[in-house]
Every structure is written in structure tokens, then in C-alpha cells.
Coordinates of C-alpha atoms and ligand atoms in Angstrom, one line a residue:
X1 CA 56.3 -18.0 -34.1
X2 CA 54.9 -20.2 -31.6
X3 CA 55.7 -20.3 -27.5
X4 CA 58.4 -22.8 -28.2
X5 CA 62.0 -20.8 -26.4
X6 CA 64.9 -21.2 -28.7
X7 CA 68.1 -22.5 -27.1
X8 CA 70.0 -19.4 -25.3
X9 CA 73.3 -19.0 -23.9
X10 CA 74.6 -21.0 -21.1
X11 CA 74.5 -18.7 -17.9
X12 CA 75.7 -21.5 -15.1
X13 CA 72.4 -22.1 -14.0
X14 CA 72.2 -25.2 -11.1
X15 CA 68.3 -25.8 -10.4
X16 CA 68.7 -27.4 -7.1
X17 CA 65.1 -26.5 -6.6
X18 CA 63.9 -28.4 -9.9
X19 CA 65.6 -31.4 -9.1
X20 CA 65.3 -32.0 -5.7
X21 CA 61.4 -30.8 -5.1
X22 CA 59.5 -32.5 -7.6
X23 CA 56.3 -32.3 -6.8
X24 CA 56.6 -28.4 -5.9
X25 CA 56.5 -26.5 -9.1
X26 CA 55.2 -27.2 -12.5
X27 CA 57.6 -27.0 -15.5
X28 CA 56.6 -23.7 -17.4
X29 CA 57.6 -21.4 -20.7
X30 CA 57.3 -17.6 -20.5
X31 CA 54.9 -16.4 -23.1
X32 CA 56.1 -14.8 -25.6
X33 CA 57.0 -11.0 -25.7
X34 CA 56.2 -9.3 -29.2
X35 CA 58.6 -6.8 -29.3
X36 CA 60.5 -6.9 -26.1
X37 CA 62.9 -3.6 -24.9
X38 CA 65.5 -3.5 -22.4
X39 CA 65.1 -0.8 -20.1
X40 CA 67.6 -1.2 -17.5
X41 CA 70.1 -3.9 -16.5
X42 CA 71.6 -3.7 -13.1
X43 CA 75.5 -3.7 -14.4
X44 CA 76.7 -4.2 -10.4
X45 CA 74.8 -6.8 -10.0
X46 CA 75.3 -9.0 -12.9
X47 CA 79.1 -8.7 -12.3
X48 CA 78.4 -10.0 -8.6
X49 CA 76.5 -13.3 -10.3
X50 CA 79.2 -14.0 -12.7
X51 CA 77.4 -12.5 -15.9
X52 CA 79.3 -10.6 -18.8
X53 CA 77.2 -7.3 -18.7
X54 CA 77.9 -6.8 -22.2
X55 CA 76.3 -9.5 -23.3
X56 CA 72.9 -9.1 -21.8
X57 CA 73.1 -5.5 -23.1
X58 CA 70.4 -4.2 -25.9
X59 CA 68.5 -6.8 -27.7
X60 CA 70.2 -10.1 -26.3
X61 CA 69.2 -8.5 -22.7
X62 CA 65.7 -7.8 -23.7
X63 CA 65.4 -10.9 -25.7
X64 CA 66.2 -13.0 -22.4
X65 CA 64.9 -11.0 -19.6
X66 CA 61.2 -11.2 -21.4
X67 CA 61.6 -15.1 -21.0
X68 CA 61.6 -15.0 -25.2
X69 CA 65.3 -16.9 -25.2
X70 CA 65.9 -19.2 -22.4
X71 CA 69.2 -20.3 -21.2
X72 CA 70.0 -23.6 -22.3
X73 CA 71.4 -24.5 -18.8
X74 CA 67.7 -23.2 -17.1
X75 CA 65.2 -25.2 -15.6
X76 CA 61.8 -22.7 -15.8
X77 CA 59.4 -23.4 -13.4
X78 CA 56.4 -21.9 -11.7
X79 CA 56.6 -22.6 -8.1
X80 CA 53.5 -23.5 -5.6
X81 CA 52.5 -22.1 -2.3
X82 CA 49.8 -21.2 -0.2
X83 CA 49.1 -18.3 2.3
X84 CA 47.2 -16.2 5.2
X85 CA 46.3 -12.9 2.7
X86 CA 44.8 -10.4 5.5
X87 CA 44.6 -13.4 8.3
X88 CA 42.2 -16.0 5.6
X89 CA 43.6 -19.2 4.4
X90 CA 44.4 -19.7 0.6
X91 CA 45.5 -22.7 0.2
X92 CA 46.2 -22.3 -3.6
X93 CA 48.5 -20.0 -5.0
X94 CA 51.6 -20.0 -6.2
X95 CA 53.9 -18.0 -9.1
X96 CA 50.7 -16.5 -11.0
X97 CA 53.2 -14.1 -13.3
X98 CA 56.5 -15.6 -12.5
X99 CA 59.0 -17.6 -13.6
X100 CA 61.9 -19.2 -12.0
X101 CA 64.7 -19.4 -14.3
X102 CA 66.9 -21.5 -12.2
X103 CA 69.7 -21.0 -9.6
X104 CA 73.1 -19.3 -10.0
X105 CA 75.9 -19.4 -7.6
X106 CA 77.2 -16.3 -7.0
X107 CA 81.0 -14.8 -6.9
X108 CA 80.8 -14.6 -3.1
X109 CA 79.4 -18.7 -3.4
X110 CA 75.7 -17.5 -3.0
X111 CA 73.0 -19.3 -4.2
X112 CA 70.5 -17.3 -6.0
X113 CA 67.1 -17.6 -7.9
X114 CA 66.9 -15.7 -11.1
X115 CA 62.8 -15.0 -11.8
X116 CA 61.2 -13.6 -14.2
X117 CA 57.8 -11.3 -12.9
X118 CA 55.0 -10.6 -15.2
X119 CA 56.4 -12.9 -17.9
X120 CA 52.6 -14.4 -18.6
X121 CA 50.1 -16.8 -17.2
X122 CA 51.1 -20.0 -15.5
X123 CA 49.0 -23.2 -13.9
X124 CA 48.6 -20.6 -10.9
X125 CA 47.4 -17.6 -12.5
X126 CA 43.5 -18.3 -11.3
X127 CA 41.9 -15.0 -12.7
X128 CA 45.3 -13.1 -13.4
X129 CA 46.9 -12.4 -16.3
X130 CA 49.8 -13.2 -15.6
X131 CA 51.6 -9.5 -16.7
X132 CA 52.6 -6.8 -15.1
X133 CA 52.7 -3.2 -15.4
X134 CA 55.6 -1.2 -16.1
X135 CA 55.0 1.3 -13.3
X136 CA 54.6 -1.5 -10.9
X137 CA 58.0 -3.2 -12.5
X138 CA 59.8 0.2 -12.0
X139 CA 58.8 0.5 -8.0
X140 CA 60.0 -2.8 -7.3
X141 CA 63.1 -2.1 -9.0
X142 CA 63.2 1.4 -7.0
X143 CA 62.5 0.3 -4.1
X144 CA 64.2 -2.9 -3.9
X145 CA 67.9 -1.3 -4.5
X146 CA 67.0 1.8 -2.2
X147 CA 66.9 -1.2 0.4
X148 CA 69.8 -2.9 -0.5
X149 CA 71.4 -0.1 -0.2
X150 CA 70.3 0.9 3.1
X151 CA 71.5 -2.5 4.3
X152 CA 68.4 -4.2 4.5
X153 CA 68.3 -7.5 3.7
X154 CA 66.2 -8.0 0.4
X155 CA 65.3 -9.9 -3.2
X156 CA 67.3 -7.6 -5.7
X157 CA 66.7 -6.1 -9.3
X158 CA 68.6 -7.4 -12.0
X159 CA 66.9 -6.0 -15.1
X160 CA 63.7 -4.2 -16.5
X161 CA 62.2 -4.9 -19.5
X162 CA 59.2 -3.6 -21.3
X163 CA 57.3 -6.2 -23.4
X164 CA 55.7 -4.3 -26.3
X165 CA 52.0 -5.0 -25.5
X166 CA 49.4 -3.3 -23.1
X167 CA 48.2 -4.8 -20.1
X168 CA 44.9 -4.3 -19.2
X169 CA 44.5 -2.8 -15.5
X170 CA 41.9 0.0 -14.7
X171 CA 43.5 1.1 -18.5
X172 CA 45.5 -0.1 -20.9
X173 CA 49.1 0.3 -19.9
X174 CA 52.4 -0.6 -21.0
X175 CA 53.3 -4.5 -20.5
X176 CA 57.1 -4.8 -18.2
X177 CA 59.1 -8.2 -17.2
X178 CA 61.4 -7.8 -13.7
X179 CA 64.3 -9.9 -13.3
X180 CA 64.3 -10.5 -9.6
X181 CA 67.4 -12.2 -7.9
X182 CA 66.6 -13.9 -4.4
X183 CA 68.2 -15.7 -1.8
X184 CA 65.2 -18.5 -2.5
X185 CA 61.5 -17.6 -3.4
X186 CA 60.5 -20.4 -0.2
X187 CA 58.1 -18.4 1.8
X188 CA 56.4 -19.5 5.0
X189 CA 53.3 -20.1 2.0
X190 CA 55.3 -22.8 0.8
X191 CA 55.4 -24.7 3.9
X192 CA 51.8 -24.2 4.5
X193 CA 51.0 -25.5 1.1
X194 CA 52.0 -29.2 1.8
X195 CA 50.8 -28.7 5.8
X196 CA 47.5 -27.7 4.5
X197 CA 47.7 -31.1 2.6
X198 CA 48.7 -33.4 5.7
X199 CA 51.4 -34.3 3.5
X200 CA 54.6 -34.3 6.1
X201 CA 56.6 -36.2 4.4
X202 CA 56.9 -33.1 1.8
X203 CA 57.0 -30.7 4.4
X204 CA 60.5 -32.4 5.7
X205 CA 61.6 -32.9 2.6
X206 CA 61.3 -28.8 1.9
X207 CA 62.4 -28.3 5.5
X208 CA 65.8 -30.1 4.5
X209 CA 66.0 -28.6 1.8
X210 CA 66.2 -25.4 3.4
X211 CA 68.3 -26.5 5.9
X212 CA 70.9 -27.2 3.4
X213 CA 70.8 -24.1 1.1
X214 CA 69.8 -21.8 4.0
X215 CA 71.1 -22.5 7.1
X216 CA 73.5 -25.7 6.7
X217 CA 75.0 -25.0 10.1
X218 CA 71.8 -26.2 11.9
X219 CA 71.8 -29.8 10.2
X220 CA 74.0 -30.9 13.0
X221 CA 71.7 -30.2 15.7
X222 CA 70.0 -32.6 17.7
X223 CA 66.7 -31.3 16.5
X224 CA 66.9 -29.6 13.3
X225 CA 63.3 -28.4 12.6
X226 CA 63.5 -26.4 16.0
X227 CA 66.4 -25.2 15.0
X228 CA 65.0 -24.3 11.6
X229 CA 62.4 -22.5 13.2
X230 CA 64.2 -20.6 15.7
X231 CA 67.0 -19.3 12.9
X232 CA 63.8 -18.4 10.5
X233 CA 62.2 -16.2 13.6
X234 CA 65.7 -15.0 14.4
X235 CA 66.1 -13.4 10.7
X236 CA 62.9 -12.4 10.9
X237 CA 63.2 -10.1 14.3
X238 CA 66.3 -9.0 12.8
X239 CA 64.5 -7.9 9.2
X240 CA 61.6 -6.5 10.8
X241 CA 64.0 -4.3 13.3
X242 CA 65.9 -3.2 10.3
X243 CA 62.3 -1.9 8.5
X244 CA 61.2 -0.1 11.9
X245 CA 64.8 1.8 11.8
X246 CA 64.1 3.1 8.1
X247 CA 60.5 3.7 8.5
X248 CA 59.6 1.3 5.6
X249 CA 56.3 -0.5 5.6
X250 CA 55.4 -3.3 3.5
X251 CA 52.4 -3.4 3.3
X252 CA 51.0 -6.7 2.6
X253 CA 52.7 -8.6 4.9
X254 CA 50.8 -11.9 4.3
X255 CA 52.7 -15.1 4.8
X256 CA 53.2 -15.8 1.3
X257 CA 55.1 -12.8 1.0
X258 CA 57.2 -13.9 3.7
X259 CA 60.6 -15.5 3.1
X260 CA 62.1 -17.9 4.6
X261 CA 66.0 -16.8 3.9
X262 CA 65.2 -13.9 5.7
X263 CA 65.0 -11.4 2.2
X264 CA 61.9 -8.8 1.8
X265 CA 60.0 -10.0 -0.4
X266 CA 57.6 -8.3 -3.1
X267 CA 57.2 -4.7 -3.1
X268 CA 53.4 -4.0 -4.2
X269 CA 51.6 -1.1 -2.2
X270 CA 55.0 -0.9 0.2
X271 CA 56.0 2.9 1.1
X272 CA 58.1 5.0 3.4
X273 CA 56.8 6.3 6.0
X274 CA 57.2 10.8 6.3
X275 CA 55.9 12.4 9.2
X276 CA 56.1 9.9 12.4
X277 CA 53.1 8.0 13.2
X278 CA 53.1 4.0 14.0
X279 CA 49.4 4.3 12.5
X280 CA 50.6 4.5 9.1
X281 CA 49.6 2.4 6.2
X282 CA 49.0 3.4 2.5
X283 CA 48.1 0.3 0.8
X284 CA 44.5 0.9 -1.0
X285 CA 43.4 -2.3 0.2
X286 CA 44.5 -2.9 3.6
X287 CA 41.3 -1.1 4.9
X288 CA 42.1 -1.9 8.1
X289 CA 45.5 -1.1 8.7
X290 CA 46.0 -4.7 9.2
X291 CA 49.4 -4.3 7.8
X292 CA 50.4 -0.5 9.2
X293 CA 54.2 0.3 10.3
X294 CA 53.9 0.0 13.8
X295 CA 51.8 -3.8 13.4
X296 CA 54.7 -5.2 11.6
X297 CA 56.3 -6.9 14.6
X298 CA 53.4 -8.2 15.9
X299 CA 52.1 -9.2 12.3
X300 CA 55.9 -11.2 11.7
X301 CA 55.1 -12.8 14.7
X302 CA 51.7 -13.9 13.7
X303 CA 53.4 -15.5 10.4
X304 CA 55.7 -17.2 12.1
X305 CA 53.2 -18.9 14.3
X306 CA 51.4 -20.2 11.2
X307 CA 55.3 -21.6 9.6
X308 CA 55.4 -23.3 13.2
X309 CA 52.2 -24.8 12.5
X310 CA 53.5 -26.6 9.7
X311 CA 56.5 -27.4 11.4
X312 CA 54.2 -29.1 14.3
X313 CA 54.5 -32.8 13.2
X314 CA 58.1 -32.6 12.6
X315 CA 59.6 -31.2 15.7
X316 CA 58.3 -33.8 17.9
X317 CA 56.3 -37.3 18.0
X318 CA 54.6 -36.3 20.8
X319 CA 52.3 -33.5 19.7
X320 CA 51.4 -31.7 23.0
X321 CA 55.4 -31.6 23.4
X322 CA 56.4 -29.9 19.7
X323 CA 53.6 -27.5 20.6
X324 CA 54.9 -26.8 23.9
X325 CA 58.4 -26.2 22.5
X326 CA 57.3 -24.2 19.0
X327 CA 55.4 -21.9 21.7
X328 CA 57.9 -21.1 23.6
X329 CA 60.4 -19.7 20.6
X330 CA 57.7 -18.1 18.8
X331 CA 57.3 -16.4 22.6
X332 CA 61.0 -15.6 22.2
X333 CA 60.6 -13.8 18.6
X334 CA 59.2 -10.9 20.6
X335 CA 62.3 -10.7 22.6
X336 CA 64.7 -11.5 20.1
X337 CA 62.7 -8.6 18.1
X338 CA 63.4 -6.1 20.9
X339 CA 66.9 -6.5 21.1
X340 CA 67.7 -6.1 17.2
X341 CA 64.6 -3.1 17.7
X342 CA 67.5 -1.7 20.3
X343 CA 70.5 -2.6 18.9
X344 CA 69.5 -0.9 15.8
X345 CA 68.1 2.3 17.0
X346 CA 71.4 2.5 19.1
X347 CA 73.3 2.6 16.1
X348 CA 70.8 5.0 14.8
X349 CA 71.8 7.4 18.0
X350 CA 75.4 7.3 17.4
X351 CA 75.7 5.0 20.7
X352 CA 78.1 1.8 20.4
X353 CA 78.6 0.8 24.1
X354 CA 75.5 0.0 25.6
X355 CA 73.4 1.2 28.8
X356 CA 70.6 0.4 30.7
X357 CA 69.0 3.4 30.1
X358 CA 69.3 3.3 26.5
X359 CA 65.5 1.7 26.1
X360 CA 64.2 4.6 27.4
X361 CA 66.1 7.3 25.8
X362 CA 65.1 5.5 22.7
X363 CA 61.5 5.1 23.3
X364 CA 61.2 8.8 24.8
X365 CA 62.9 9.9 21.1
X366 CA 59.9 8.1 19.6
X367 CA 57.5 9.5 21.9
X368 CA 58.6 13.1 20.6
X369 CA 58.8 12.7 17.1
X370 CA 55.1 11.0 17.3
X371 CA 53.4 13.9 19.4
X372 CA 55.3 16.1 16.8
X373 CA 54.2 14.1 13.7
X374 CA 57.8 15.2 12.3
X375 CA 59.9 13.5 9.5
X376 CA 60.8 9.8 10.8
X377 CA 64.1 10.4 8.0
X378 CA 65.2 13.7 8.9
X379 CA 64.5 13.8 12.5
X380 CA 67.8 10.7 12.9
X381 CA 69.8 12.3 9.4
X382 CA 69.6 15.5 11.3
X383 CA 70.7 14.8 15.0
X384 CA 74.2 14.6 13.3
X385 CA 73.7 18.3 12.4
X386 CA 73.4 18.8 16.6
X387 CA 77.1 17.4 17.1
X388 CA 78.6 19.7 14.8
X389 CA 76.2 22.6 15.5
X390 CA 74.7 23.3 12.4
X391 CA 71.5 24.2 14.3
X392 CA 68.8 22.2 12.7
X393 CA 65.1 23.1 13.8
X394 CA 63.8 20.5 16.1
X395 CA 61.1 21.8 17.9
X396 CA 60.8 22.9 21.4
X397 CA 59.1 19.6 22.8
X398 CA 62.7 18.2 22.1
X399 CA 64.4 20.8 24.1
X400 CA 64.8 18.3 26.8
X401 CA 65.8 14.9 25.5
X402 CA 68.5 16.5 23.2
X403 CA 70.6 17.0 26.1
X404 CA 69.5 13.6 27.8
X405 CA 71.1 12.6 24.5
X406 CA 74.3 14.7 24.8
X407 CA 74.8 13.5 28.2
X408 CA 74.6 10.1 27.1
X409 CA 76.7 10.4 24.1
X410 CA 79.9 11.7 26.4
X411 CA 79.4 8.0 27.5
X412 CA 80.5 7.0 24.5
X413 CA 84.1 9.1 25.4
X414 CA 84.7 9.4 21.9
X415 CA 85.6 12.7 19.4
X416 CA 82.6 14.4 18.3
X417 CA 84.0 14.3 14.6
X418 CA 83.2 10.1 15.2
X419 CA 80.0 10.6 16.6
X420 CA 79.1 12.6 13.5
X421 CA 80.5 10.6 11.1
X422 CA 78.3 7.3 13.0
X423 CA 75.7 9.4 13.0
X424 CA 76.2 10.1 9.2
X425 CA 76.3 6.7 8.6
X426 CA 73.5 5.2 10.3
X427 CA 70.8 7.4 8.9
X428 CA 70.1 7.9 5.7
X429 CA 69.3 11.1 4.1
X430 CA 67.9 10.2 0.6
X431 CA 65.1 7.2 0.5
X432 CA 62.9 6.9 -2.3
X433 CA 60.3 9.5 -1.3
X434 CA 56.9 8.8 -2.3
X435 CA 55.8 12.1 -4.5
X436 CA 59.5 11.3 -6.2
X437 CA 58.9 7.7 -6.9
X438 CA 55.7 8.6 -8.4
X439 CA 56.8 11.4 -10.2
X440 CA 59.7 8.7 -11.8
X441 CA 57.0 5.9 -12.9
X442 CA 54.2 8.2 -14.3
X443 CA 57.5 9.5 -16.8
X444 CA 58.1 6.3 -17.7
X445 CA 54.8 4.8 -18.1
X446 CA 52.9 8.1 -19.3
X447 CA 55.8 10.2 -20.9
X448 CA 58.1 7.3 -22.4
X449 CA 61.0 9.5 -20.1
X450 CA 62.8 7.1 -18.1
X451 CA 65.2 10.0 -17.2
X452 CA 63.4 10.3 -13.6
X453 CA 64.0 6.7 -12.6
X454 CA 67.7 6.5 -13.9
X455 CA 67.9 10.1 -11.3
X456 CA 65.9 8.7 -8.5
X457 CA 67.8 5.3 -8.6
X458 CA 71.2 6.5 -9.4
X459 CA 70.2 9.0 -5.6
X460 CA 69.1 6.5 -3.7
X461 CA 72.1 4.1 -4.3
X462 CA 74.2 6.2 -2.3
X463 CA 71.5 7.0 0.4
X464 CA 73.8 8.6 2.8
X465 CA 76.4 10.5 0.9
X466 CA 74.4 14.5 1.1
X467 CA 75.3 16.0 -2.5
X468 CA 74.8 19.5 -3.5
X469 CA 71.5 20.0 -5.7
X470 CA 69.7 17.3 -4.6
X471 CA 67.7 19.3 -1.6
X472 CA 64.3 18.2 -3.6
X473 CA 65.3 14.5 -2.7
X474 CA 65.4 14.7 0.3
X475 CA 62.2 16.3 2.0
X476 CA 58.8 14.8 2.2
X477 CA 56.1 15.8 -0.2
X478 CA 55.1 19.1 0.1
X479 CA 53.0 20.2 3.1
X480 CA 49.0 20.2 1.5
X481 CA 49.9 17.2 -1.1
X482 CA 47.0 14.5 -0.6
X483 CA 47.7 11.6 1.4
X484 CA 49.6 9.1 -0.2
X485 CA 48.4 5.9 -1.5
X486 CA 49.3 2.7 -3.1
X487 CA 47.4 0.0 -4.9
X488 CA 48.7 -3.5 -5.6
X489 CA 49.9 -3.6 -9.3
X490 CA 49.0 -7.4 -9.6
Ligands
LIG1 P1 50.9 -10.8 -4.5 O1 49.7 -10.0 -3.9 O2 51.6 -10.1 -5.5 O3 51.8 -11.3 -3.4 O4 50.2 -12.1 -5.2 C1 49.3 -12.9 -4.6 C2 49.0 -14.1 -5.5 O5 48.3 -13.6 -6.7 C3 50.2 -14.9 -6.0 O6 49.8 -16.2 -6.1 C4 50.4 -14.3 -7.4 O7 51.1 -15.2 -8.3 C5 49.0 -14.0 -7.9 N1 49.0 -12.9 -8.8 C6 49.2 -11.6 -8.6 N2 49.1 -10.8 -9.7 C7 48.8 -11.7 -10.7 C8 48.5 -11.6 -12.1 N3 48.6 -10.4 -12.8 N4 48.3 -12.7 -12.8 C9 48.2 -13.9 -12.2 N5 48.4 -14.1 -10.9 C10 48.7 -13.0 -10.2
LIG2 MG1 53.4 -12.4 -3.3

């Protein structure tokens, strides 16, 4: 059978993307899958896009989420963009294994992209091959729900598929297709694309585009590509701020990996952090720990300072002056960070009214569980364990600030039974733990067992509810394990 799709079912796909941006995708096909397998469908979240789980089930599912039947109502395209990787220009990348499918409003009125990752080589591949790796598929799916359920803004799973044919990595391993669901795909890389080009006019023309689907309210203003930039930065500090709370780092935080909407954005060597240190990195090729946890703010603010770049001609005639003014808010990202940094670590600490000396309290917490090297996870799940005195170990060198804390939480002047159950609430106790999620992928891609990642996804959908039997889930790797690493599963 040749590449040609044969017409699917009609899904409600709009491909606002397709028909407004010409000139910002090529029209694609997925190749074809031999013998394509469905290995999970996210049942939650096809209900919240409108879709009849029961007919995406079995082979229909598989048959559609390996790109082999196409929605008549979808538009597939591979989209283009650019990007700093590790602080160099590439000025030509764009979806190398991916596939947009098109755009489906959600039940809530949501606009969302429906791609297809690993689903074969497109005009962008360069070397690639345009697959990916079922182990790879699986951690994204992991590790993109784990965040959504933690409350942190991010693209979503939708289903997992395995293709029936090997790819060919360091060995032969089994072929996978990820459904991923996004606000948008537009990255900050997408902007530098046409910028790099001196072609402005497509620059606005993405710009408004974004102002429509992303942030309508700013099209009013009196200048709107300010206003872009500020409300990009703004759901960046707040994103970033959210990762520092859970101790997540991404890992390749280059600015084609950095969306616009405001989403995280492809999990490849990403990781949680264990013990405490703002050093921390495990991607196998960030040698330089370009991209560790505690660079992230600094490295967000670095990205946005290239998307104001491209922004430059737009925000004002007078160059010297749209400089001037781009400066000056990607200043106020640092800020702007800092206050959702606080906000959120005050929520982490039980504390809902808000004191001048909460800054310090927080940073002295951080202080201590650094010098300590101590579980960034447990050290916030178990300072509810202090309010109801449960006794948890902390040691000694926070025999001081726990009472600092104490004192401060009377502040509050509410019933310790609230404080707990804030305290319950803000910190998670189950996140996907690295030596688990490894553990899950090598059963599915070595063993055929997929029973691992069904248990580890199934725990970390409900990351703060404690449940009998699940003690493993919750601690680091074993003392003596090796240090943890990732690679890039392109
Ligand atoms: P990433 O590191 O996953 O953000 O990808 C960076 C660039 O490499 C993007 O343009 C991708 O489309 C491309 N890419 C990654 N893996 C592959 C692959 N297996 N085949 C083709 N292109 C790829
Ligand atoms: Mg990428």
C-alpha cells in the first residue's frame, strides 16, 4: 500500500494555523506504520476534547494515532522554526518527526493542537529519521501527566502507539508514535525563524496570530507587540516558578523548546531533581550544566531576550526606542519571576497571608536543605508531618528554622488541621522518580510489560493523595545507585 492516508473519521478539527500562516509549514503525510498497536489512550483527556473514547479504542485508535488513517476534517502539516540550541543560532529546524494534525476546540472552548511525534521524516528531518523510540514516547507520556497533575502548566498526552518496526538508535529498538495535545506548538523558535529572515511582515503576521488565539485580551492595547511580550515573559516567570517549586528540570531549555502559550514543552533528558542541589543537571549532553535546575530562571530570561529580538522592528519605528522599552520588561521578567518564585514557595509553606519576612524564611529553608543535600520532595511533603506531630527526621541543622516556621505559621491564626491539610496540598508526595520511571520504560521496551507504566502513571495522577503500599514510590533511588542520567531520545 502506498503513503497515500485513506479518508478517516471527522474529529472537528479547525486548522486555524494552516489557513492563516501559509508560508509557515509545509503540507505533510505521516509515513506509514506497518502494523501499528495502541498502547494507551488517555480516556480523561479525550472526553475533555470532545472525542468518543470508544471509538479511538483498539485498532481504529492505533490505526489513527500512527498517522496511517487521517481525519478527513485534518489539515497535516510540519511546522517551521528556528532556535538558540545551547546559546548557537540554528536557523533551520522545524517538526523533524512530527506532525500537526490540526486544531480542536475543546469542551472548556480551548484551542488545541493534536500532533503526532515520531510519525516519520518530514522536509525538516536534516539527518533524523524522523521516529521515535518507545522508551522515549513513554517518558513523555509519564512525565507530561505527572505535570499536569501537579498543576503545572504543560503540552499533554493523548495516546501512545507502537509502530511495529525498529528504530535504529545506539540499537535496534521498538518504533512508538505520541499524540501530544498543546495549547499551540509556536515557540519563541518560530519567531526567530522569520526574524532571522528580515521578513517582518511574517513576523506580525505570527505575532497576531498569537495575539488572537493566545492572549486576545491584549489586541486592544495601544501597543500590542509590547503587550505580547510582556504577557509571554509573564507566563514564563510564572512557569519557571512553578518548575523551581517541584524541583523539575528540563533540561534542554533551548528556545525552540520554548512556548509561547506558556505550556512546557518537550520532555527529552528532563528529570526530577532528589537530593537538593541548584547544581543539578542530568542530561548526557548538556556538558556544561548550561541547562541545570538552578539556571533555569536566568536561562528563561535569556530566551526571552532573543523572542524580544524578533519582536524589535515591531514594537516601535524608532529602533533605539523599542530597544529601550523591550529592555526594560525583559529587566522586569527577573522581578515578575521572584514574586511567582515567592508566591509559590509560600503556598509550599502552608502561609496564605503574606509577610515581609517571608523571603527570608524561604531562602533560609533552601539554604538548609542544600547544606544537607536532603530530598527537595520530601523535605516540603514532610513539614506537614511537623503540624500534626508525626515526628519526621529532619536533621539537626533545621532545629532552628522549624520553629522560625512555627512562629510564623501562628500568623496565619488558623487551625492546625488547615495548615496540614494546605500543607498536604501543596506538596506532592509521589512524582515520577527517576529509578521508577526507568524501571517502567525498560519493561516496556525490553520486557514487552507495560504493567510498570500503567502503575507508575496511574501513582502519579493523584500525586498528593499518600496510599498504603506505595512507600517504594515515593523515596529517591536507593542510597549507592549511580548518578542518574538522561540522553535525548531524538
Ligand atoms: P529536540 O531536541 O527534540 O527539541 O529537537 C531539535 C530538532 O531536531 C527539531 O527540529 C526536531 O524536529 C529535530 N529532530 C529531533 N529528533 C529527530 C529525528 N529522530 N528525526 C528528525 N528530526 C529530529
Ligand atoms: Mg524540540
Amino acid at each position: 500500500m502506498d503513503n497515500a492516508p485513506f479518508e478517516g473519521p471527522r474529529f472537528g478539527f479547525e486548522n486555524t494555523y494552516a489557513a492563516e500562516l501559509e508560508g509557515f509549514y509545509t503540507p505533510w503525510q505521516a509515513e506509514r506504520a506497518p502494523n501499528p498497536a495502541l498502547l494507551h489512550l488517555n480516556i480523561g483527556l479525550a472526553s475533555e476534547l470532545g472525542l468518543n473514547p470508544e471509538e479511538l479504542g483498539s485498532e481504529r485508535g492505533a490505526a489513527l494515532f500512527s498517522g496511517n488513517l487521517v481525519p478527513i476534517d485534518a489539515s497535516p502539516i510540519a511546522q517551521v522554526y528556528a532556535g538558540h540550541q545551547f546559546g548557537g543560532f540554528s536557523p533551520q529546524l522545524g517538526d523533524g518527526r512530527a506532525l500537526l494534525l490540526g486544531e480542536i476546540v475543546d469542551r472548556r472552548g480551548i484551542r488545541r493542537d493534536i500532533q503526532l511525534k515520531g510519525s516519520g521524516r518530514t522536509p525538516y528531518s536534516r539527518g533524523g529519521d524522523g521516529k521515535a523510540a518507545l522508551g522515549p514516547v513513554l517518558r513523555e507520556y509519564l512525565i507530561a501527566e505527572a505535570m499536569n497533575s501537579l498543576g503545572i502548566p504543560t503540552t499533554r498526552a493523548l495516546a501512545a502507539v507502537t509502530t511495529g518496526e525498529l528504530v535504529y538508535r545506539e540499537r535496534p529498538l521498538p518504533g512508538a508514535v505520541l499524540t501530544r495535545v498543546a495549547k499551540s506548538h509556536i515557540r519563541v523558535g518560530t519567531f526567530q525563524f522569520f526574524a532571522a529572515r528580515g521578513d517582518t511582515d511574517r513576523v506580525r503576521q505570527l505575532a497576531n496570530y498569537v495575539i488572537r488565539r493566545h492572549y486576545p485580551t491584549i489586541s486592544a492595547e495601544t501597543e500590542p507587540y509590547l503587550a505580547l511580550f510582556k504577557a509571554v515573559a509573564n507566563a514564563q516567570a510564572s512557569l519557571i516558578a512553578k518548575w523551581m517549586g517541584i524541583g523539575f528540570i528540563h533540561g534542554v531549555m533551548n528556545t525552540d523548546n520554548m512556548t509561547i502559550s506558556g505550556e512546557t514543552i518537550d520532555y527529552g533528558p528532563c528529570a526530577f531533581m532528589d537530593a537538593f542541589d541548584p547544581n543539578t543537571f542530568f542530561s548526557s549532553i548538556d556538558t556544561g550544566g548550561r541547562y541545570a535546575y538552578g539556571a533555569q530562571p536566568s536561562i528563561a530570561q535569556w530566551n526571552l531576550t532573543r523572542f524580544a529580538e524578533t519582536l524589535i522592528p515591531l514594537v516601535d519605528e524608532d529602533q533605539d526606542k523599542a530597544i529601550q522599552k523591550l529592555t526594560q520588561e525583559v529587566k522586569t521578567f527577573r522581578i515578575s519571576y521572584m514574586r511567582y518564585w515567592l508566591e509559590e514557595i509560600r503556598r509550599k509553606l502552608g502561609l496564605v497571608k503574606e509577610n515581609s519576612s517571608d523571603l527570608e524564611l524561604a531562602t533560609d529553608f533552601f539554604q538548609i536543605m542544600r547544606d544537607e543535600g536532603v530530598d527537595f520532595t520530601l523535605a516540603f511533603r514532610n513539614l506537614a508531618k511537623v503540624i500534626i506531630d508525626d515526628n519526621p527526621f529532619y536533621p539537626s541543622s533545621f532545629a532552628n528554622w522549624l520553629p522560625r516556621w512555627r512562629a510564623r505559621l501562628d500568623e496565619e491564626n488558623t487551625k492546625a488541621e488547615e495548615i496540614k491539610n494546605r500543607l498536604l496540598s501543596a506538596n506532592a508526595i509521589y512524582i515520577p522518580r527517576n529509578h521508577k520511571v526507568e524501571e517502567a520504560l525498560n519493561s516496556a521496551a525490553n520486557e514487552h510489560d507495560l504493567a510498570p507504566f500503567l502503575t507508575l502513571l496511574e501513582i502519579i495522577s493523584h500525586p498528593y493523595e499518600e496510599r498504603p503500599g506505595l512507600e517504594a514510590f515515593s523515596q529517591p533511588a536507593p542510597s549507592g545507585s549511580a548518578p542518574y542520567k538522561t540522553f535525548c531520545g531524538t
